[in-house]
GROMACS .gro file of N, CA and C in nm:
model
  357
    1VAL      N    1  11.920  12.029   9.747
    1VAL     CA    2  11.982  11.906   9.787
    1VAL      C    3  12.021  11.822   9.670
    2GLN      N    4  12.146  11.775   9.666
    2GLN     CA    5  12.199  11.688   9.561
    2GLN      C    6  12.264  11.561   9.634
    3LEU      N    7  12.232  11.445   9.556
    3LEU     CA    8  12.277  11.323   9.607
    3LEU      C    9  12.386  11.276   9.515
    4GLN      N   10  12.502  11.236   9.568
    4GLN     CA   11  12.615  11.192   9.473
    4GLN      C   12  12.640  11.052   9.530
    5ALA      N   13  12.604  10.955   9.436
    5ALA     CA   14  12.627  10.798   9.470
    5ALA      C   15  12.761  10.764   9.402
    6SER      N   16  12.834  10.686   9.463
    6SER     CA   17  12.947  10.610   9.410
    6SER      C   18  12.975  10.480   9.446
    7GLY      N   19  13.067  10.407   9.391
    7GLY     CA   20  13.093  10.266   9.430
    7GLY      C   21  13.045  10.156   9.343
    8GLY      N   22  12.969  10.179   9.251
    8GLY     CA   23  12.932  10.075   9.153
    8GLY      C   24  13.053  10.030   9.069
    9GLY      N   25  13.021   9.913   9.004
    9GLY     CA   26  13.126   9.846   8.926
    9GLY      C   27  13.090   9.711   8.877
   10SER      N   28  13.181   9.645   8.849
   10SER     CA   29  13.161   9.499   8.795
   10SER      C   30  13.235   9.407   8.887
   11VAL      N   31  13.158   9.296   8.916
   11VAL     CA   32  13.217   9.197   9.016
   11VAL      C   33  13.162   9.059   8.968
   12GLN      N   34  13.215   8.958   9.015
   12GLN     CA   35  13.186   8.825   8.979
   12GLN      C   36  13.075   8.780   9.097
   13ALA      N   37  13.004   8.695   9.052
   13ALA     CA   38  12.905   8.630   9.150
   13ALA      C   39  12.969   8.581   9.276
   14GLY      N   40  12.907   8.626   9.388
   14GLY     CA   41  12.966   8.583   9.524
   14GLY      C   42  13.053   8.690   9.575
   15GLY      N   43  13.084   8.789   9.489
   15GLY     CA   44  13.172   8.910   9.550
   15GLY      C   45  13.093   9.014   9.612
   16SER      N   46  13.160   9.105   9.642
   16SER     CA   47  13.098   9.228   9.730
   16SER      C   48  13.129   9.350   9.654
   17LEU      N   49  13.038   9.461   9.700
   17LEU     CA   50  13.063   9.590   9.671
   17LEU      C   51  12.994   9.680   9.767
   18ARG      N   52  13.050   9.795   9.779
   18ARG     CA   53  12.988   9.894   9.870
   18ARG      C   54  12.965  10.023   9.794
   19LEU      N   55  12.830  10.060   9.820
   19LEU     CA   56  12.792  10.183   9.751
   19LEU      C   57  12.781  10.294   9.856
   20SER      N   58  12.815  10.420   9.813
   20SER     CA   59  12.808  10.535   9.907
   20SER      C   60  12.712  10.632   9.844
   21CYS      N   61  12.669  10.726   9.929
   21CYS     CA   62  12.580  10.824   9.886
   21CYS      C   63  12.605  10.954   9.984
   22GLN      N   64  12.629  11.062   9.915
   22GLN     CA   65  12.648  11.172   9.983
   22GLN      C   66  12.554  11.284   9.953
   23ALA      N   67  12.486  11.341  10.058
   23ALA     CA   68  12.402  11.460  10.034
   23ALA      C   69  12.470  11.577  10.057
   24THR      N   70  12.443  11.677   9.957
   24THR     CA   71  12.513  11.814   9.966
   24THR      C   72  12.397  11.918   9.939
   25GLY      N   73  12.428  12.036  10.001
   25GLY     CA   74  12.327  12.139   9.984
   25GLY      C   75  12.204  12.119  10.092
   26VAL      N   76  12.236  12.059  10.185
   26VAL     CA   77  12.114  12.027  10.285
   26VAL      C   78  12.108  12.155  10.377
   27ARG      N   79  11.994  12.208  10.375
   27ARG     CA   80  11.976  12.336  10.445
   27ARG      C   81  11.914  12.306  10.590
   28PHE      N   82  11.832  12.208  10.604
   28PHE     CA   83  11.780  12.176  10.728
   28PHE      C   84  11.811  12.045  10.773
   29ALA      N   85  11.742  11.945  10.734
   29ALA     CA   86  11.771  11.803  10.784
   29ALA      C   87  11.712  11.711  10.665
   30ILE      N   88  11.795  11.603  10.648
   30ILE     CA   89  11.750  11.483  10.577
   30ILE      C   90  11.693  11.385  10.674
   31ASN      N   91  11.553  11.351  10.645
   31ASN     CA   92  11.495  11.274  10.743
   31ASN      C   93  11.529  11.130  10.726
   32ASN      N   94  11.543  11.077  10.597
   32ASN     CA   95  11.573  10.937  10.568
   32ASN      C   96  11.635  10.927  10.441
   33MET      N   97  11.712  10.829  10.434
   33MET     CA   98  11.795  10.798  10.317
   33MET      C   99  11.790  10.642  10.289
   34GLY      N  100  11.783  10.605  10.154
   34GLY     CA  101  11.765  10.457  10.128
   34GLY      C  102  11.817  10.429   9.986
   35TRP      N  103  11.810  10.306   9.938
   35TRP     CA  104  11.848  10.269   9.812
   35TRP      C  105  11.737  10.206   9.728
   36TYR      N  106  11.738  10.233   9.607
   36TYR     CA  107  11.662  10.159   9.507
   36TYR      C  108  11.762  10.101   9.411
   37ARG      N  109  11.679  10.024   9.319
   37ARG     CA  110  11.764   9.971   9.203
   37ARG      C  111  11.649   9.947   9.087
   38GLN      N  112  11.709   9.953   8.966
   38GLN     CA  113  11.620   9.945   8.862
   38GLN      C  114  11.699   9.862   8.747
   39VAL      N  115  11.616   9.765   8.684
   39VAL     CA  116  11.669   9.703   8.565
   39VAL      C  117  11.585   9.735   8.452
   40PRO      N  118  11.645   9.727   8.325
   40PRO     CA  119  11.564   9.775   8.215
   40PRO      C  120  11.427   9.712   8.201
   41GLY      N  121  11.325   9.790   8.170
   41GLY     CA  122  11.198   9.734   8.148
   41GLY      C  123  11.114   9.712   8.277
   42LYS      N  124  11.175   9.737   8.388
   42LYS     CA  125  11.111   9.712   8.519
   42LYS      C  126  11.094   9.843   8.602
   43PRO      N  127  11.008   9.863   8.683
   43PRO     CA  128  11.001   9.984   8.780
   43PRO      C  129  11.121   9.985   8.873
   44ARG      N  130  11.146  10.101   8.911
   44ARG     CA  131  11.242  10.110   9.025
   44ARG      C  132  11.201  10.054   9.150
   45GLU      N  133  11.281   9.980   9.217
   45GLU     CA  134  11.238   9.895   9.336
   45GLU      C  135  11.323   9.949   9.455
   46LEU      N  136  11.248   9.975   9.579
   46LEU     CA  137  11.302  10.010   9.695
   46LEU      C  138  11.366   9.882   9.757
   47ILE      N  139  11.496   9.884   9.788
   47ILE     CA  140  11.566   9.765   9.829
   47ILE      C  141  11.605   9.779   9.974
   48ALA      N  142  11.640   9.894  10.032
   48ALA     CA  143  11.677   9.908  10.159
   48ALA      C  144  11.653  10.052  10.211
   49ALA      N  145  11.594  10.059  10.329
   49ALA     CA  146  11.551  10.185  10.384
   49ALA      C  147  11.534  10.173  10.534
   50PHE      N  148  11.548  10.289  10.601
   50PHE     CA  149  11.511  10.290  10.744
   50PHE      C  150  11.367  10.329  10.762
   51SER      N  151  11.302  10.275  10.861
   51SER     CA  152  11.162  10.307  10.899
   51SER      C  153  11.169  10.414  10.995
   52SER      N  154  11.052  10.480  11.025
   52SER     CA  155  11.044  10.588  11.109
   52SER      C  156  11.087  10.553  11.249
   53GLY      N  157  11.068  10.425  11.275
   53GLY     CA  158  11.100  10.379  11.415
   53GLY      C  159  11.253  10.331  11.420
   54GLY      N  160  11.338  10.368  11.318
   54GLY     CA  161  11.465  10.341  11.327
   54GLY      C  162  11.512  10.192  11.280
   55ARG      N  163  11.409  10.108  11.242
   55ARG     CA  164  11.438   9.971  11.198
   55ARG      C  165  11.482   9.988  11.051
   56VAL      N  166  11.542   9.880  10.996
   56VAL     CA  167  11.573   9.871  10.864
   56VAL      C  168  11.486   9.776  10.792
   57LYS      N  169  11.442   9.816  10.673
   57LYS     CA  170  11.367   9.731  10.592
   57LYS      C  171  11.439   9.695  10.466
   58TYR      N  172  11.444   9.569  10.422
   58TYR     CA  173  11.495   9.529  10.308
   58TYR      C  174  11.398   9.448  10.214
   59ALA      N  175  11.419   9.477  10.089
   59ALA     CA  176  11.343   9.380   9.989
   59ALA      C  177  11.385   9.245  10.013
   60ASP      N  178  11.288   9.148   9.985
   60ASP     CA  179  11.309   9.005  10.018
   60ASP      C  180  11.438   8.956   9.928
   61SER      N  181  11.447   9.013   9.812
   61SER     CA  182  11.566   8.971   9.727
   61SER      C  183  11.684   9.009   9.763
   62VAL      N  184  11.705   9.093   9.868
   62VAL     CA  185  11.848   9.124   9.912
   62VAL      C  186  11.871   9.104  10.068
   63LYS      N  187  11.759   9.063  10.131
   63LYS     CA  188  11.759   9.034  10.273
   63LYS      C  189  11.867   8.932  10.303
   64GLY      N  190  11.953   8.971  10.407
   64GLY     CA  191  12.065   8.868  10.444
   64GLY      C  192  12.188   8.895  10.369
   65ARG      N  193  12.174   8.966  10.259
   65ARG     CA  194  12.310   8.991  10.183
   65ARG      C  195  12.339   9.141  10.174
   66PHE      N  196  12.254   9.222  10.192
   66PHE     CA  197  12.282   9.372  10.171
   66PHE      C  198  12.268   9.429  10.313
   67THR      N  199  12.344   9.532  10.340
   67THR     CA  200  12.335   9.604  10.471
   67THR      C  201  12.339   9.752  10.442
   68ILE      N  202  12.241   9.824  10.500
   68ILE     CA  203  12.251   9.973  10.476
   68ILE      C  204  12.286  10.028  10.598
   69SER      N  205  12.357  10.142  10.583
   69SER     CA  206  12.404  10.220  10.713
   69SER      C  207  12.396  10.362  10.677
   70ARG      N  208  12.393  10.455  10.774
   70ARG     CA  209  12.370  10.589  10.761
   70ARG      C  210  12.446  10.665  10.864
   71ASP      N  211  12.503  10.772  10.822
   71ASP     CA  212  12.569  10.865  10.911
   71ASP      C  213  12.473  10.989  10.908
   72ILE      N  214  12.397  11.017  11.001
   72ILE     CA  215  12.298  11.110  11.007
   72ILE      C  216  12.364  11.260  11.014
   73ARG      N  217  12.471  11.269  11.086
   73ARG     CA  218  12.548  11.398  11.099
   73ARG      C  219  12.617  11.429  10.960
   74ALA      N  220  12.660  11.335  10.903
   74ALA     CA  221  12.735  11.354  10.770
   74ALA      C  222  12.635  11.355  10.657
   75ASN      N  223  12.502  11.338  10.661
   75ASN     CA  224  12.422  11.322  10.561
   75ASN      C  225  12.463  11.228  10.444
   76SER      N  226  12.501  11.106  10.495
   76SER     CA  227  12.554  11.013  10.398
   76SER      C  228  12.488  10.882  10.432
   77ALA      N  229  12.498  10.775  10.339
   77ALA     CA  230  12.438  10.655  10.362
   77ALA      C  231  12.527  10.565  10.265
   78SER      N  232  12.528  10.439  10.313
   78SER     CA  233  12.605  10.341  10.236
   78SER      C  234  12.521  10.206  10.231
   79LEU      N  235  12.553  10.128  10.122
   79LEU     CA  236  12.499   9.993  10.110
   79LEU      C  237  12.602   9.906  10.088
   80GLN      N  238  12.635   9.807  10.181
   80GLN     CA  239  12.729   9.707  10.169
   80GLN      C  240  12.652   9.585  10.103
   81MET      N  241  12.702   9.540   9.978
   81MET     CA  242  12.634   9.438   9.915
   81MET      C  243  12.728   9.306   9.910
   82SER      N  244  12.682   9.194   9.961
   82SER     CA  245  12.777   9.073   9.963
   82SER      C  246  12.686   8.961   9.900
   83LYS      N  247  12.766   8.866   9.878
   83LYS     CA  248  12.718   8.751   9.805
   83LYS      C  249  12.631   8.779   9.683
   84LEU      N  250  12.694   8.876   9.601
   84LEU     CA  251  12.630   8.917   9.488
   84LEU      C  252  12.585   8.820   9.378
   85LYS      N  253  12.466   8.834   9.330
   85LYS     CA  254  12.416   8.748   9.218
   85LYS      C  255  12.399   8.815   9.092
   86PRO      N  256  12.397   8.739   8.985
   86PRO     CA  257  12.386   8.794   8.849
   86PRO      C  258  12.247   8.888   8.855
   87GLU      N  259  12.145   8.847   8.918
   87GLU     CA  260  12.021   8.910   8.909
   87GLU      C  261  12.036   9.042   9.008
   88ASP      N  262  12.134   9.064   9.065
   88ASP     CA  263  12.148   9.203   9.132
   88ASP      C  264  12.204   9.298   9.036
   89THR      N  265  12.228   9.272   8.902
   89THR     CA  266  12.277   9.354   8.811
   89THR      C  267  12.169   9.462   8.784
   90ALA      N  268  12.205   9.590   8.811
   90ALA     CA  269  12.107   9.697   8.786
   90ALA      C  270  12.162   9.822   8.816
   91ILE      N  271  12.096   9.934   8.777
   91ILE     CA  272  12.133  10.059   8.829
   91ILE      C  273  12.077  10.090   8.964
   92TYR      N  274  12.180  10.125   9.043
   92TYR     CA  275  12.134  10.161   9.187
   92TYR      C  276  12.132  10.315   9.217
   93TYR      N  277  12.021  10.341   9.281
   93TYR     CA  278  11.993  10.487   9.298
   93TYR      C  279  11.980  10.510   9.452
   94CYS      N  280  12.045  10.627   9.511
   94CYS     CA  281  12.032  10.658   9.642
   94CYS      C  282  11.913  10.764   9.630
   95ALA      N  283  11.827  10.757   9.741
   95ALA     CA  284  11.710  10.854   9.753
   95ALA      C  285  11.709  10.905   9.896
   96ALA      N  286  11.655  11.017   9.905
   96ALA     CA  287  11.640  11.081  10.030
   96ALA      C  288  11.512  11.165  10.046
   97VAL      N  289  11.463  11.180  10.167
   97VAL     CA  290  11.350  11.263  10.173
   97VAL      C  291  11.376  11.363  10.295
   98ASP      N  292  11.315  11.489  10.284
   98ASP     CA  293  11.331  11.582  10.380
   98ASP      C  294  11.176  11.639  10.425
   99SER      N  295  11.090  11.604  10.340
   99SER     CA  296  10.951  11.669  10.370
   99SER      C  297  10.869  11.560  10.450
  100SER      N  298  10.913  11.439  10.454
  100SER     CA  299  10.837  11.334  10.542
  100SER      C  300  10.967  11.226  10.582
  101TYR      N  301  10.913  11.123  10.624
  101TYR     CA  302  11.009  10.997  10.643
  101TYR      C  303  10.986  10.893  10.561
  102ASP      N  304  10.890  10.915  10.450
  102ASP     CA  305  10.852  10.796  10.368
  102ASP      C  306  10.946  10.795  10.243
  103LEU      N  307  11.024  10.691  10.223
  103LEU     CA  308  11.109  10.676  10.116
  103LEU      C  309  11.038  10.607  10.003
  104GLU      N  310  10.915  10.581  10.017
  104GLU     CA  311  10.831  10.527   9.901
  104GLU      C  312  10.810  10.650   9.807
  105HIS      N  313  10.830  10.773   9.859
  105HIS     CA  314  10.816  10.887   9.766
  105HIS      C  315  10.938  10.983   9.792
  106PRO      N  316  11.046  10.962   9.727
  106PRO     CA  317  11.164  11.036   9.769
  106PRO      C  318  11.148  11.181   9.715
  107ASP      N  319  11.204  11.256   9.792
  107ASP     CA  320  11.225  11.403   9.738
  107ASP      C  321  11.333  11.432   9.650
  108TYR      N  322  11.442  11.346   9.668
  108TYR     CA  323  11.567  11.361   9.594
  108TYR      C  324  11.615  11.226   9.533
  109TRP      N  325  11.683  11.235   9.430
  109TRP     CA  326  11.730  11.108   9.363
  109TRP      C  327  11.894  11.139   9.337
  110GLY      N  328  11.973  11.033   9.357
  110GLY     CA  329  12.109  11.034   9.306
  110GLY      C  330  12.108  11.005   9.163
  111GLN      N  331  12.226  11.014   9.103
  111GLN     CA  332  12.222  11.003   8.956
  111GLN      C  333  12.232  10.866   8.912
  112GLY      N  334  12.247  10.771   9.011
  112GLY     CA  335  12.237  10.621   8.966
  112GLY      C  336  12.391  10.579   8.939
  113THR      N  337  12.409  10.447   8.993
  113THR     CA  338  12.548  10.385   8.969
  113THR      C  339  12.517  10.246   8.924
  114GLN      N  340  12.595  10.195   8.812
  114GLN     CA  341  12.568  10.080   8.770
  114GLN      C  342  12.655   9.959   8.839
  115VAL      N  343  12.568   9.855   8.874
  115VAL     CA  344  12.636   9.733   8.922
  115VAL      C  345  12.612   9.636   8.833
  116THR      N  346  12.731   9.563   8.797
  116THR     CA  347  12.704   9.432   8.698
  116THR      C  348  12.786   9.318   8.769
  117VAL      N  349  12.701   9.224   8.786
  117VAL     CA  350  12.754   9.094   8.846
  117VAL      C  351  12.751   8.977   8.737
  118SER      N  352  12.871   8.938   8.718
  118SER     CA  353  12.888   8.821   8.609
  118SER      C  354  12.883   8.683   8.682
  119SER      N  355  12.846   8.587   8.602
  119SER     CA  356  12.838   8.455   8.664
  119SER      C  357  12.958   8.383   8.643
   0.00000   0.00000   0.00000
């Protein structure tokens, strides 16, 4: 399985960006997809994911501003980011699992896409 993320870029504070992630080479099923982000010197942080019950979990830092969506049939996921802040500047990674439903331990990672928010 390979994950291809796209949609990163530069935007001013208050603006919006949409990230997309496409899984290819899926033989059976992707159980769950979500998004992490990482800033230099800090660990990768899970910011948006679906739970096994179908609910969506967001990190407090993005709650109310970011929205995750998923097309199960298409094996794709998106992250709509609004009201962006300079502290959202990071490399964003798409993640997926097929061995479980737990995105705390992804089976696959996308290549990362840079998001830069200027003040």
